[in-house]
Tab-separated table of C-alpha atoms in Angstrom:
chain	number	residue	atom	x	y	z
F	1	MET	CA	61.867	72.396	64.181
F	2	ALA	CA	64.677	71.897	66.692
F	3	ALA	CA	63.558	74.925	68.674
F	4	ALA	CA	59.988	73.800	68.694
F	5	ALA	CA	61.061	70.409	69.939
F	6	VAL	CA	62.994	71.916	72.705
F	7	VAL	CA	60.030	74.058	73.757
F	8	LEU	CA	57.646	71.174	73.586
F	9	ALA	CA	60.011	68.949	75.691
F	10	ALA	CA	60.405	71.611	78.216
F	11	ALA	CA	56.605	72.167	78.413
F	12	LEU	CA	55.932	68.512	78.855
F	13	GLY	CA	58.603	67.975	81.252
F	14	GLY	CA	58.262	71.008	83.356
F	15	GLY	CA	55.344	69.843	85.370
F	16	LEU	CA	56.957	66.576	86.185
F	17	LEU	CA	60.270	68.198	87.155
F	18	LEU	CA	58.492	70.658	89.466
F	19	ILE	CA	56.459	67.846	91.233
F	20	VAL	CA	59.710	65.958	91.811
F	21	ARG	CA	61.337	69.047	93.118
F	22	ARG	CA	58.541	69.611	95.670
F	23	LEU	CA	58.747	65.966	96.845
F	24	TRP	CA	62.565	66.254	97.151
F	25	SER	CA	62.293	69.395	99.155
F	26	ALA	CA	59.606	67.886	101.379
F	27	ALA	CA	62.064	64.998	102.092
F	28	GLY	CA	64.352	67.418	103.814
F	29	LYS	CA	67.104	67.752	101.108
F	30	VAL	CA	68.407	70.925	102.749
F	31	PRO	CA	68.302	71.337	106.488
F	32	ARG	CA	67.592	74.755	107.979
F	33	ALA	CA	70.487	76.201	109.852
F	34	VAL	CA	70.218	75.998	113.643
F	35	VAL	CA	70.995	79.625	114.525
F	36	ALA	CA	71.367	81.781	117.547
F	37	ALA	CA	68.173	83.316	118.939
F	38	SER	CA	69.562	86.748	118.173
F	39	MET	CA	72.621	88.353	116.537
F	40	GLU	CA	71.810	91.786	118.006
F	41	GLY	CA	74.884	93.808	118.654
F	42	LYS	CA	77.028	91.783	116.250
F	43	THR	CA	78.555	93.295	113.146
F	44	VAL	CA	78.842	91.086	110.057
F	45	ILE	CA	80.783	91.750	106.915
F	46	ILE	CA	79.568	89.835	103.738
F	47	THR	CA	81.386	90.097	100.420
F	48	GLY	CA	79.311	89.840	97.332
F	49	ALA	CA	76.126	90.456	99.372
F	50	ASN	CA	73.972	92.178	96.773
F	51	SER	CA	72.846	89.000	95.004
F	52	GLY	CA	72.522	85.296	95.186
F	53	LEU	CA	73.930	83.501	98.232
F	54	GLY	CA	75.301	86.583	99.722
F	55	ARG	CA	72.031	88.463	99.560
F	56	ALA	CA	70.221	85.576	101.186
F	57	THR	CA	72.787	85.359	103.970
F	58	ALA	CA	72.472	89.116	104.587
F	59	ALA	CA	68.634	88.845	104.706
F	60	GLU	CA	68.640	85.995	107.198
F	61	LEU	CA	71.239	87.581	109.533
F	62	LEU	CA	69.343	90.808	109.448
F	63	ARG	CA	66.196	88.894	110.532
F	64	GLN	CA	68.416	87.895	113.524
F	65	HIS	CA	68.920	91.614	114.145
F	66	ALA	CA	72.695	91.654	113.012
F	67	ARG	CA	74.466	94.733	111.731
F	68	VAL	CA	75.307	93.692	108.289
F	69	ILE	CA	77.846	95.466	105.974
F	70	MET	CA	77.454	94.655	102.328
F	71	ALA	CA	80.819	94.716	100.693
F	72	CYS	CA	80.206	94.857	96.928
F	73	ARG	CA	82.044	95.795	93.868
F	74	ASP	CA	79.145	97.611	92.150
F	75	ARG	CA	77.972	100.314	94.489
F	76	GLY	CA	74.902	101.141	92.536
F	77	ARG	CA	73.549	97.387	92.528
F	78	ALA	CA	74.475	97.125	96.135
F	79	GLU	CA	72.434	100.190	97.108
F	80	GLU	CA	69.426	98.885	95.124
F	81	ALA	CA	69.631	95.488	96.867
F	82	ALA	CA	69.948	97.254	100.150
F	83	ARG	CA	66.776	99.302	99.526
F	84	GLU	CA	64.987	96.166	98.576
F	85	LEU	CA	66.160	94.324	101.753
F	86	ARG	CA	65.180	97.366	104.035
F	87	ALA	CA	61.746	97.338	102.545
F	88	GLU	CA	61.317	93.626	102.648
F	89	LEU	CA	62.449	93.360	106.251
F	90	GLY	CA	61.159	96.634	107.514
F	91	LEU	CA	64.477	97.959	108.423
F	92	CYS	CA	65.377	101.605	109.098
F	93	ALA	CA	67.818	103.158	106.674
F	94	ARG	CA	70.296	103.325	109.568
F	95	GLY	CA	70.209	101.829	112.895
F	96	GLY	CA	69.569	103.643	116.230
F	97	GLY	CA	66.265	104.251	118.070
F	98	GLU	CA	63.947	101.329	117.810
F	99	CYS	CA	65.686	99.913	114.752
F	100	ARG	CA	66.803	96.280	115.166
F	101	GLY	CA	69.100	95.160	112.471
F	102	GLU	CA	71.148	97.653	110.273
F	103	LEU	CA	72.294	97.463	106.804
F	104	LEU	CA	75.185	99.277	105.431
F	105	VAL	CA	76.814	99.462	101.870
F	106	ARG	CA	80.505	99.755	101.324
F	107	GLU	CA	82.425	99.401	98.030
F	108	LEU	CA	84.910	96.550	97.803
F	109	ASP	CA	86.510	95.236	94.480
F	110	LEU	CA	88.237	92.017	95.287
F	111	ALA	CA	90.066	92.251	91.820
F	112	SER	CA	91.958	95.332	93.018
F	113	LEU	CA	94.272	95.136	96.118
F	114	ARG	CA	94.068	98.894	96.241
F	115	SER	CA	90.256	98.695	96.603
F	116	VAL	CA	90.718	95.916	99.320
F	117	ARG	CA	93.036	98.110	101.324
F	118	SER	CA	90.795	101.193	100.925
F	119	PHE	CA	87.721	99.124	102.186
F	120	CYS	CA	89.656	97.796	105.169
F	121	HIS	CA	91.032	101.256	106.035
F	122	GLN	CA	87.307	102.476	106.109
F	123	VAL	CA	86.150	99.557	108.216
F	124	LEU	CA	89.064	100.104	110.841
F	125	GLN	CA	88.108	103.758	110.978
F	126	GLU	CA	84.410	103.301	111.246
F	127	GLN	CA	83.779	100.072	113.171
F	128	PRO	CA	84.577	99.368	116.788
F	129	ARG	CA	84.166	95.698	116.226
F	130	VAL	CA	83.574	92.965	113.584
F	131	ASP	CA	82.084	89.667	114.751
F	132	VAL	CA	81.741	87.838	111.704
F	133	LEU	CA	83.585	87.960	108.251
F	134	ILE	CA	81.934	85.990	105.423
F	135	ASN	CA	84.107	85.626	102.352
F	136	ASN	CA	81.255	84.844	99.966
F	137	ALA	CA	82.108	86.733	96.643
F	138	GLY	CA	83.466	84.636	93.800
F	139	ILE	CA	83.942	84.594	90.045
F	140	PHE	CA	83.271	81.287	88.148
F	141	GLN	CA	84.870	79.917	84.955
F	142	CYS	CA	85.497	83.272	83.383
F	143	PRO	CA	87.678	83.662	80.174
F	144	TYR	CA	91.360	84.333	80.927
F	145	THR	CA	91.552	87.935	82.345
F	146	LYS	CA	93.732	89.663	84.768
F	147	THR	CA	93.006	91.629	87.872
F	148	GLU	CA	94.140	95.217	88.249
F	149	ASP	CA	97.350	93.855	89.898
F	150	GLY	CA	98.116	91.343	87.150
F	151	PHE	CA	96.822	88.097	88.684
F	152	GLU	CA	94.608	85.596	86.940
F	153	MET	CA	91.052	86.625	87.650
F	154	GLN	CA	89.698	83.638	89.481
F	155	PHE	CA	92.881	82.959	91.687
F	156	GLY	CA	93.027	86.842	92.254
F	157	VAL	CA	89.433	87.407	93.289
F	158	ASN	CA	88.491	84.053	94.978
F	159	HIS	CA	91.730	83.599	96.894
F	160	LEU	CA	94.100	86.544	96.837
F	161	GLY	CA	91.588	89.234	97.302
F	162	HIS	CA	89.979	87.582	100.277
F	163	PHE	CA	93.460	86.489	101.703
F	164	LEU	CA	94.384	90.271	101.906
F	165	LEU	CA	91.044	91.281	103.212
F	166	THR	CA	91.006	88.684	106.013
F	167	ASN	CA	94.561	89.515	107.008
F	168	LEU	CA	93.860	93.282	107.158
F	169	LEU	CA	90.898	92.777	109.344
F	170	LEU	CA	92.407	90.142	111.634
F	171	GLY	CA	93.303	92.657	114.401
F	172	LEU	CA	89.820	93.873	114.694
F	173	LEU	CA	88.396	90.392	114.531
F	174	LYS	CA	90.746	89.370	117.457
F	175	SER	CA	89.755	92.297	119.520
F	176	SER	CA	86.171	91.452	118.904
F	177	ALA	CA	86.531	87.810	119.970
F	178	PRO	CA	84.730	85.475	120.116
F	179	SER	CA	84.441	86.043	116.437
F	180	ARG	CA	84.120	84.000	113.293
F	181	ILE	CA	85.449	83.900	109.662
F	182	VAL	CA	83.290	81.893	107.158
F	183	VAL	CA	84.923	81.109	103.729
F	184	VAL	CA	82.649	79.875	100.921
F	185	SER	CA	84.550	77.246	98.919
F	186	SER	CA	83.109	74.541	96.591
F	187	SER	CA	83.215	70.741	96.310
F	188	LEU	CA	84.765	71.451	92.856
F	189	TYR	CA	88.143	71.777	94.830
F	190	LYS	CA	88.489	68.145	94.124
F	191	TYR	CA	89.588	68.978	90.608
F	192	GLY	CA	92.021	71.607	91.437
F	193	GLU	CA	95.864	71.428	91.966
F	194	ILE	CA	98.221	74.035	93.344
F	195	ASN	CA	100.931	74.429	90.731
F	196	PHE	CA	103.470	76.770	92.391
F	197	ASP	CA	105.341	77.105	89.063
F	198	ASP	CA	102.159	78.559	87.380
F	199	LEU	CA	99.839	80.149	90.027
F	200	ASN	CA	99.105	82.831	87.534
F	201	SER	CA	97.990	80.558	84.738
F	202	GLU	CA	100.522	82.129	82.360
F	203	LEU	CA	101.789	78.769	80.796
F	204	SER	CA	98.277	77.268	80.412
F	205	TYR	CA	94.754	78.157	81.325
F	206	ASN	CA	91.625	76.084	81.693
F	207	LYS	CA	88.721	78.079	83.178
F	208	SER	CA	87.271	75.044	85.001
F	209	PHE	CA	90.537	73.895	86.511
F	210	ALA	CA	91.415	77.521	87.529
F	211	TYR	CA	88.186	77.825	89.422
F	212	SER	CA	88.749	74.498	91.278
F	213	ARG	CA	92.337	75.568	91.997
F	214	SER	CA	91.069	78.778	93.545
F	215	LYS	CA	88.586	76.855	95.668
F	216	LEU	CA	91.311	74.331	96.837
F	217	ALA	CA	93.335	77.496	97.715
F	218	ASN	CA	90.443	78.586	99.972
F	219	LEU	CA	90.538	75.381	101.850
F	220	LEU	CA	94.244	75.525	102.340
F	221	PHE	CA	94.026	79.076	103.399
F	222	VAL	CA	91.373	78.069	106.099
F	223	ARG	CA	93.519	75.241	107.312
F	224	ASP	CA	96.649	77.469	107.919
F	225	LEU	CA	94.647	80.402	109.166
F	226	ALA	CA	93.016	78.154	111.884
F	227	ARG	CA	96.374	76.995	113.042
F	228	ARG	CA	97.616	80.621	113.223
F	229	LEU	CA	94.578	81.741	115.150
F	230	GLU	CA	94.677	79.041	117.903
F	231	GLY	CA	93.925	80.536	121.313
F	232	THR	CA	92.818	83.853	119.955
F	233	GLY	CA	89.115	83.372	120.071
F	234	VAL	CA	88.756	83.726	116.380
F	235	THR	CA	87.451	80.684	114.405
F	236	VAL	CA	87.583	80.048	110.667
F	237	ASN	CA	85.656	77.468	108.775
F	238	ALA	CA	84.979	76.746	105.085
F	239	LEU	CA	81.864	75.356	103.364
F	240	HIS	CA	80.382	74.008	100.088
F	241	PRO	CA	76.962	75.671	99.441
F	242	GLY	CA	75.721	73.229	97.019
F	243	ILE	CA	74.515	73.886	93.443
F	244	ALA	CA	72.266	77.039	93.744
F	245	ARG	CA	70.464	79.193	91.259
F	246	THR	CA	72.725	82.329	91.321
F	247	ASN	CA	74.430	84.443	88.735
F	248	LEU	CA	77.813	82.836	89.448
F	249	GLY	CA	77.632	80.924	86.173
F	250	ARG	CA	77.189	84.037	84.105
F	251	HIS	CA	80.487	83.387	82.119
F	252	VAL	CA	79.462	79.802	81.233
F	253	HIS	CA	78.291	79.701	77.704
F	254	ILE	CA	74.918	77.936	77.206
F	255	PRO	CA	73.530	77.419	73.718
F	256	LEU	CA	70.351	79.492	73.130
F	257	LEU	CA	68.198	76.401	72.277
F	258	VAL	CA	69.205	74.651	75.439
F	259	LYS	CA	68.425	77.508	77.849
F	260	PRO	CA	64.703	76.805	78.236
F	261	LEU	CA	65.333	73.291	79.314
F	262	LEU	CA	68.249	74.229	81.479
F	263	ASN	CA	66.107	76.844	83.262
F	264	LEU	CA	63.528	74.190	83.960
F	265	VAL	CA	66.108	71.731	85.299
F	266	SER	CA	67.676	74.362	87.506
F	267	TRP	CA	64.343	75.415	88.919
F	268	ALA	CA	63.450	71.786	89.589
F	269	PHE	CA	66.707	70.570	91.091
F	270	PHE	CA	69.130	73.431	91.901
F	271	LEU	CA	68.992	74.997	95.462
F	272	SER	CA	67.220	78.427	95.843
F	273	PRO	CA	69.760	81.166	97.101
F	274	LEU	CA	68.282	80.813	100.548
F	275	GLU	CA	68.735	76.982	100.574
F	276	GLY	CA	72.348	77.386	99.309
F	277	ALA	CA	72.989	80.008	102.060
F	278	GLN	CA	71.968	77.782	104.913
F	279	THR	CA	75.468	76.634	105.782
F	280	SER	CA	76.906	80.086	105.664
F	281	ILE	CA	74.127	81.284	108.126
F	282	TYR	CA	74.868	78.260	110.275
F	283	LEU	CA	78.537	78.829	110.649
F	284	ALA	CA	78.056	82.567	111.011
F	285	SER	CA	75.512	82.348	113.910
F	286	SER	CA	74.852	78.795	115.256
F	287	PRO	CA	75.886	78.068	118.840
F	288	GLU	CA	76.462	74.527	117.624
F	289	VAL	CA	79.829	75.573	116.159
F	290	GLU	CA	81.153	77.808	118.878
F	291	GLY	CA	84.844	77.153	119.120
F	292	ILE	CA	85.105	74.902	116.169
F	293	SER	CA	87.698	75.973	113.730
F	294	GLY	CA	89.584	74.659	110.615
F	295	LYS	CA	86.746	72.441	109.360
F	296	TYR	CA	84.741	71.998	106.129
F	297	PHE	CA	80.926	71.935	106.117
F	298	GLY	CA	78.109	71.114	103.783
F	299	ASN	CA	74.476	70.951	104.405
F	300	CYS	CA	75.100	72.303	107.977
F	301	LYS	CA	77.344	69.338	108.796
F	302	GLU	CA	81.016	68.693	108.917
F	303	GLN	CA	82.383	66.977	105.748
F	304	SER	CA	85.579	65.127	105.123
F	305	LEU	CA	88.241	66.536	102.670
F	306	LEU	CA	90.648	64.918	100.171
F	307	PRO	CA	94.300	64.736	101.428
F	308	LYS	CA	95.157	67.593	98.838
F	309	ALA	CA	93.078	70.028	101.000
F	310	THR	CA	94.674	69.135	104.359
F	311	ASP	CA	98.414	69.198	103.221
F	312	ASP	CA	100.052	71.414	105.783
F	313	LEU	CA	103.115	71.875	103.941
F	314	VAL	CA	101.366	73.079	100.847
F	315	ALA	CA	99.082	75.254	102.920
F	316	ARG	CA	102.045	76.999	104.622
F	317	LYS	CA	103.835	77.461	101.218
F	318	LEU	CA	100.733	78.893	99.626
F	319	TRP	CA	100.321	81.245	102.599
F	320	ASP	CA	103.947	82.487	102.332
F	321	ILE	CA	103.734	82.980	98.586
F	322	SER	CA	100.272	84.736	98.946
F	323	GLU	CA	101.775	87.199	101.451
F	324	VAL	CA	104.335	88.297	98.847
F	325	MET	CA	101.821	88.489	96.019
F	326	VAL	CA	99.355	90.706	97.897
F	327	GLY	CA	102.161	92.880	99.281
F	328	LEU	CA	101.916	91.875	103.078
F	329	LEU	CA	105.672	90.881	102.815
F	330	LYS	CA	108.263	92.450	100.495
């Protein structure tokens, strides 16, 4: 009976939800990114580009004729996504000749510092320039697990993996200037705190707070990195993509009977991956943000931050500790 009631409610409410969704979208809920006429000749690295926001970002930048490197943990899934994108966009398997836009796949596991170093070594060997680095990949509210190097998974992937990745590519980004770094954070940073006595969540673990802490760490990283990059021609900005329909919530347990209704709600009110990717696309390619650095954006507009995300002392301390944790300093 309960299951039948859920299905009936979903069926009756689905039409209304979708109508509301269309009206909401028509009202201009998500602005389209104002982008450059062309990204031709520019190389863009996108972490986690085989699905969700990363895939949508890759597709749009390819449409602008960028050269995109999909940096993904699962090589097989990434190659499949690349084949689909090439077919969808009419791309050549590799650039050259009459090809405009090129898509490459490289393996990168942000839960392994060894993998991050291997990826960066390959990039530095193969690529003469990198114009845009988009730190998009992330893990959301997973059970307590540790990375290959013993870090709490969300902090290790969302912050430390990208911290090392960015630092190892900074030299190439500087030599490619003007260049950009784009960091996908979240408005859920508001619920996070940086506890320097338990960064690895060994004393206590709450998966929601751990995610929020990792997203706060992203913002503090952007703030201190922007300071360090002044005068180099490299900019770095963070963004909140909004609530989008992606597989980011795969670790969140949803009761079986609730899933049909939740699916309808998500289709009615959550952003599509393309909508959620608009601010990433904007920060990667728009002339409107040329030279802007150290800021936080949502819906392709600059947003204010809570004081906890603009604390320079905490940002510098987190940077120093992160350098030691990832082995940049002994």
